Short mmCIF file of C-alpha atoms in Angstrom, two decimals:
data_model
loop_
_atom_site.label_atom_id
_atom_site.label_comp_id
_atom_site.label_asym_id
_atom_site.label_seq_id
_atom_site.Cartn_x
_atom_site.Cartn_y
_atom_site.Cartn_z
CA VAL A 6 13.82 15.59 49.14
CA ARG A 7 15.04 12.14 48.02
CA THR A 8 11.47 11.17 47.09
CA ILE A 9 10.98 14.32 45.02
CA TYR A 10 14.35 13.74 43.30
CA PHE A 11 13.45 10.10 42.55
CA LEU A 12 10.07 11.06 41.09
CA SER A 13 11.62 13.86 39.03
CA LYS A 14 14.25 11.46 37.73
CA MET A 15 11.52 8.95 36.78
CA ALA A 16 9.45 11.64 35.08
CA PHE A 17 12.48 12.83 33.11
CA SER A 18 13.34 9.29 31.94
CA GLN A 19 9.76 8.70 30.92
CA VAL A 20 9.71 11.91 28.92
CA VAL A 21 12.96 10.95 27.20
CA ALA A 22 11.55 7.50 26.37
CA LEU A 23 8.37 9.04 25.02
CA VAL A 24 10.29 11.50 22.84
CA LEU A 25 12.50 8.73 21.47
CA LEU A 26 9.41 6.62 20.71
CA MET A 27 7.78 9.55 18.93
CA LEU A 28 10.91 10.21 16.87
CA THR A 29 11.16 6.55 15.89
CA SER A 30 7.47 6.36 15.02
CA ALA A 31 7.65 9.58 13.03
CA ALA A 32 9.97 7.87 10.55
CA ALA A 33 7.42 5.11 9.87
CA GLN A 34 4.73 6.28 7.51
CA ASP A 35 3.76 6.27 3.84
CA PRO A 36 5.37 6.30 1.33
CA ALA A 37 6.78 3.21 3.03
CA ASP A 38 10.00 1.31 2.45
CA GLY A 39 9.39 -1.14 -0.38
CA TRP A 40 7.44 1.29 -2.57
CA MET A 41 9.13 1.64 -5.93
CA ALA A 42 7.41 3.74 -8.61
CA TYR A 43 4.19 5.45 -7.58
CA ALA A 44 1.79 8.20 -8.60
CA VAL A 45 0.38 10.57 -6.00
CA GLY A 46 -2.56 12.90 -6.46
CA ASP A 47 -3.25 16.41 -5.13
CA ILE A 48 -6.94 17.24 -4.60
CA GLY A 49 -6.31 20.95 -4.01
CA SER A 50 -8.64 22.70 -1.57
CA ALA A 51 -11.05 19.76 -1.25
CA GLU A 52 -11.29 18.30 2.27
CA ARG A 53 -11.90 14.63 1.65
CA ILE A 54 -11.95 12.00 -1.08
CA THR A 55 -15.38 10.40 -0.80
CA ARG A 56 -14.91 7.88 -3.63
CA LEU A 57 -11.91 6.45 -5.46
CA GLU A 58 -12.30 3.74 -8.12
CA MET A 59 -9.97 2.09 -10.65
CA THR A 60 -9.87 -0.93 -12.95
CA TRP A 61 -6.85 -2.96 -14.13
CA LYS A 62 -5.82 -6.31 -15.63
CA VAL A 63 -3.91 -8.93 -13.64
CA SER A 64 -0.38 -9.18 -15.08
CA ASN A 65 1.28 -12.20 -16.66
CA ASP A 66 2.47 -14.93 -14.32
CA PRO A 67 6.14 -14.25 -13.55
CA THR A 68 8.70 -17.01 -13.37
CA PRO A 69 7.87 -19.09 -10.24
CA SER A 70 10.01 -17.95 -7.33
CA GLN A 71 9.78 -17.02 -3.67
CA ALA A 72 9.19 -13.38 -4.58
CA PHE A 73 6.06 -11.47 -3.53
CA PHE A 74 5.00 -8.02 -4.73
CA SER A 75 1.89 -6.08 -5.67
CA PRO A 76 0.46 -3.32 -7.81
CA TRP A 77 -2.32 -1.44 -6.02
CA PHE A 78 -4.10 1.86 -5.57
CA GLY A 79 -5.24 3.42 -2.32
CA MET A 80 -5.29 6.55 -0.21
CA ASP A 81 -4.16 8.08 3.06
CA PRO A 82 -5.15 10.99 5.29
CA LYS A 83 -2.76 13.94 5.18
CA ASP A 84 -0.52 12.46 7.89
CA ASN A 85 0.07 9.34 5.74
CA LEU A 86 -0.57 6.96 8.64
CA ASN A 87 -3.78 5.11 7.70
CA LEU A 88 -3.60 3.42 4.30
CA ILE A 89 -6.68 1.84 2.69
CA GLN A 90 -6.12 -0.10 -0.52
CA PRO A 91 -7.35 -2.84 -2.86
CA VAL A 92 -4.24 -5.00 -3.45
CA ASN A 93 -3.30 -7.55 -6.13
CA PRO A 94 -0.26 -9.46 -4.84
CA TRP A 95 1.79 -12.15 -6.53
CA LEU A 96 2.42 -14.63 -3.72
CA GLY A 97 5.17 -16.75 -5.26
CA ASN A 98 2.87 -19.28 -6.89
CA GLY A 99 -0.17 -17.30 -7.98
CA TRP A 100 -2.03 -13.99 -8.01
CA ALA A 101 -4.55 -12.92 -5.38
CA MET A 102 -6.77 -9.96 -4.62
CA TYR A 103 -8.28 -8.51 -1.44
CA THR A 104 -8.45 -5.19 0.40
CA GLU A 105 -6.15 -4.02 3.16
CA TYR A 106 -6.08 -1.43 5.92
CA PHE A 107 -2.71 -0.60 7.44
CA GLN A 108 -2.45 1.76 10.41
CA TRP A 109 0.99 2.90 11.51
CA ARG A 110 0.16 4.19 15.05
CA PRO A 111 -0.67 2.12 16.95
CA GLU A 112 0.22 -0.52 14.37
CA HIS A 113 -2.83 -2.40 13.11
CA ASN A 114 -3.49 -4.39 9.95
CA SER A 115 -6.70 -5.92 8.62
CA ASN A 116 -7.35 -7.72 5.34
CA SER A 117 -10.59 -8.78 3.68
CA GLN A 118 -11.02 -12.31 2.32
CA GLN A 119 -8.30 -13.34 -0.12
CA VAL A 120 -9.50 -14.42 -3.57
CA GLN A 121 -7.29 -16.27 -6.07
CA VAL A 122 -7.18 -14.61 -9.50
CA LYS A 123 -5.62 -15.43 -12.85
CA ALA A 124 -3.45 -13.51 -15.29
CA GLY A 125 -5.60 -11.48 -17.68
CA GLN A 126 -8.61 -11.19 -15.40
CA THR A 127 -10.03 -7.71 -14.75
CA LEU A 128 -10.13 -6.23 -11.26
CA HIS A 129 -12.23 -3.30 -10.14
CA GLY A 130 -11.47 -1.67 -6.81
CA SER A 131 -13.38 1.03 -4.94
CA LEU A 132 -13.02 3.02 -1.72
CA VAL A 133 -16.33 4.67 -0.79
CA TYR A 134 -16.97 6.97 2.17
CA SER A 135 -20.00 6.69 4.47
CA ALA A 136 -20.72 9.86 6.45
CA SER A 137 -23.23 8.09 8.70
CA ASP A 138 -20.50 6.19 10.56
CA ASP A 139 -17.35 8.00 9.31
CA SER A 140 -16.05 4.91 7.53
CA TYR A 141 -14.95 3.61 4.13
CA LEU A 142 -16.18 0.52 2.33
CA LEU A 143 -13.14 -1.11 0.73
CA SER A 144 -14.15 -3.37 -2.15
CA GLN A 145 -12.51 -5.32 -4.94
CA GLN A 146 -14.24 -7.45 -7.58
CA VAL A 147 -13.17 -9.86 -10.32
CA LEU A 148 -15.32 -8.61 -13.19
CA GLU A 149 -15.26 -11.92 -15.10
CA THR A 150 -16.59 -13.96 -12.15
CA GLY A 151 -18.29 -11.43 -9.87
CA GLU A 152 -16.25 -12.60 -6.87
CA THR A 153 -15.93 -9.76 -4.40
CA SER A 154 -13.84 -9.07 -1.29
CA THR A 155 -14.83 -6.25 1.06
CA GLN A 156 -14.30 -4.76 4.50
CA THR A 157 -15.40 -1.61 6.30
CA VAL A 158 -12.80 0.62 7.96
CA ARG A 159 -13.62 3.40 10.43
CA CYS A 160 -11.61 6.62 10.12
CA GLN A 161 -9.16 6.83 13.03
CA PHE A 162 -9.80 9.98 15.12
CA GLY A 163 -12.07 11.34 12.37
CA LYS A 164 -9.19 11.75 9.92
CA LYS A 165 -10.04 12.86 6.38
CA TYR A 166 -8.59 10.87 3.50
CA ALA A 167 -7.09 13.24 0.95
CA ILE A 168 -4.03 11.63 -0.70
CA PRO A 169 -4.62 9.10 -3.52
CA TYR A 170 -1.86 6.73 -4.67
CA VAL A 171 -1.10 4.23 -7.44
CA VAL A 172 1.83 2.04 -6.38
CA TYR A 173 4.06 -0.91 -7.24
CA GLU A 174 5.46 -2.38 -4.04
CA LYS A 175 8.12 -4.82 -2.78
CA THR A 176 11.69 -4.87 -4.04
CA TRP A 177 13.17 -7.96 -5.76
CA PRO A 178 15.61 -8.71 -8.58
CA CYS A 179 14.10 -7.57 -11.88
CA HIS A 180 13.66 -11.05 -13.37
CA SER A 181 11.17 -11.75 -10.56
CA TYR A 182 8.52 -9.38 -11.98
CA PRO A 183 5.97 -10.16 -14.75
CA SER A 184 7.35 -10.28 -18.28
CA ASP A 185 4.69 -7.91 -19.68
CA GLY A 186 6.46 -5.03 -17.92
CA ILE A 187 3.34 -2.93 -17.42
CA VAL A 188 0.16 -2.63 -15.38
CA THR A 189 -2.38 0.02 -16.37
CA PHE A 190 -5.02 1.47 -14.07
CA THR A 191 -7.99 2.71 -16.10
CA ASN A 192 -11.44 4.22 -15.57
CA ILE A 193 -10.06 6.25 -12.66
CA THR A 194 -12.88 8.03 -10.86
CA VAL A 195 -12.33 10.43 -7.96
CA GLU A 196 -15.04 12.11 -5.92
CA CYS A 197 -14.16 14.93 -3.53
CA ASP A 198 -16.61 16.07 -0.84
CA GLY A 199 -19.41 14.25 -2.65
CA VAL A 200 -18.71 15.77 -6.09
CA VAL A 201 -16.83 14.13 -9.00
CA CYS A 202 -13.38 15.77 -9.16
CA THR A 203 -11.50 13.39 -11.45
CA ASP A 204 -10.45 16.14 -13.86
CA SER A 205 -9.15 18.46 -11.14
CA VAL A 206 -6.82 15.98 -9.41
CA GLN A 207 -3.17 16.79 -10.15
CA TRP A 208 -1.16 13.56 -10.41
CA SER A 209 2.63 13.40 -10.23
CA SER A 210 5.08 10.56 -10.86
CA GLN A 211 7.42 9.65 -7.98
CA VAL A 212 10.01 6.99 -7.10
CA LYS A 213 10.68 5.86 -3.52
CA ASP A 214 13.16 3.02 -4.15
CA PRO A 215 14.66 2.97 -7.68
CA ASN A 216 14.53 -0.59 -9.03
CA CYS A 217 14.17 -2.17 -12.48
CA ASN A 218 13.48 1.20 -14.13
CA MET A 219 10.06 1.24 -12.45
CA LYS A 220 8.14 4.33 -13.49
CA ALA A 221 4.63 5.68 -12.96
CA ASN A 222 3.25 7.15 -16.18
CA ILE A 223 0.44 9.71 -15.97
CA ILE A 224 -1.26 9.05 -19.31
CA ASP A 225 -4.31 11.20 -18.54
CA LYS A 226 -6.67 11.95 -15.64
CA ARG A 227 -8.32 8.54 -15.99
CA THR A 228 -5.33 6.38 -16.88
CA ILE A 229 -2.07 5.68 -15.02
CA SER A 230 0.40 2.91 -15.84
CA ILE A 231 3.45 1.56 -14.04
CA THR A 232 6.22 0.09 -16.19
CA TRP A 233 9.40 -1.90 -15.46
CA ASP A 234 12.26 -3.73 -17.18
CA THR A 235 12.78 -7.39 -16.24
CA SER A 236 16.21 -7.41 -17.92
CA ALA A 237 17.61 -4.50 -15.91
CA PRO A 238 20.26 -5.01 -13.21
CA SER A 239 19.10 -4.55 -9.62
CA LYS A 240 20.87 -3.73 -6.40
CA TYR A 241 18.97 -6.71 -4.99
CA ASP A 242 20.53 -9.24 -7.40
CA ASN A 243 23.00 -10.49 -4.78
CA TYR A 244 20.60 -10.52 -1.83
CA THR A 245 19.85 -13.90 -0.30
CA THR A 246 16.23 -15.06 -0.13
CA ASP A 247 16.29 -14.65 3.65
CA LYS A 248 17.52 -11.07 3.33
CA LEU A 249 14.83 -10.29 0.73
CA TYR A 250 12.14 -11.73 3.00
CA ALA A 251 13.41 -9.63 5.89
CA LEU A 252 13.53 -6.52 3.71
CA ASN A 253 10.05 -6.96 2.22
CA GLY A 254 8.32 -8.41 5.26
CA GLN A 255 8.56 -5.50 7.67
CA SER A 256 4.90 -4.44 7.73
CA GLY A 257 1.42 -4.87 6.31
CA TRP A 258 0.53 -7.61 3.85
CA GLY A 259 4.22 -8.29 3.16
CA LYS A 260 4.82 -9.13 6.81
CA LYS A 261 2.03 -11.71 6.75
CA VAL A 262 3.36 -13.30 3.55
CA ALA A 263 6.91 -13.46 4.91
CA GLU A 264 5.73 -14.98 8.21
CA ALA A 265 3.67 -17.62 6.38
CA ALA A 266 6.63 -18.50 4.15
CA SER A 267 9.01 -18.83 7.10
CA LYS A 268 6.61 -21.24 8.81
CA GLN A 269 6.45 -23.39 5.66
CA ASN A 270 10.24 -23.50 5.50
CA VAL A 271 10.64 -24.64 9.10
#
């Protein structure tokens, strides 16, 4: 009887632990903390986005600081747990581009080769599905130089990517962002289930964390901009650098940047 009671007690505690883990994990998904303004698309009855492409210009160099942030586009499956994205981060002393895959459960992050880019250069990103191995080719290219950064990402558990995003990410005081106050994604092309569906995608403008009057502007089906005000007050104005690093370095590419910065400061 004691043995049965002990095993039952263990089983119950394990179930409780598992439920608590599931509840905690359920809170961690996209849109993630640190997203400010973003646009999200609805592909209607289509099952899968098989191609997503966009082009944009690298913003002005902001005032040198320890800030890091990024405009990017990407997409998720319907559970918002497996983000693929071409990113364009400011890393405190210069702009870069590469592609990223971030998986929430179990947590996994992979980046393609980082390429340094300059203000005013043109970036073209693409996410292209391959049915032969149920994967996506993530690619980003500097059009002026031809430099390209790519990686291939398999779809976890056969998930179908169906939610496209355009995002500005990582929260800092407003003076930390580029003075031009705008990044515009153009030549947007969406393919659903192997057929071009750009004109049928319904985009909406959203805000996760209000900061610096960040706003996603749906100009038309092929053009989306994100705007901000570098002179606006921010709730992050009185945060210490350490607190901002902790806030913005919780996951994904931001975590790697924050860890690298902390090692340099040791």
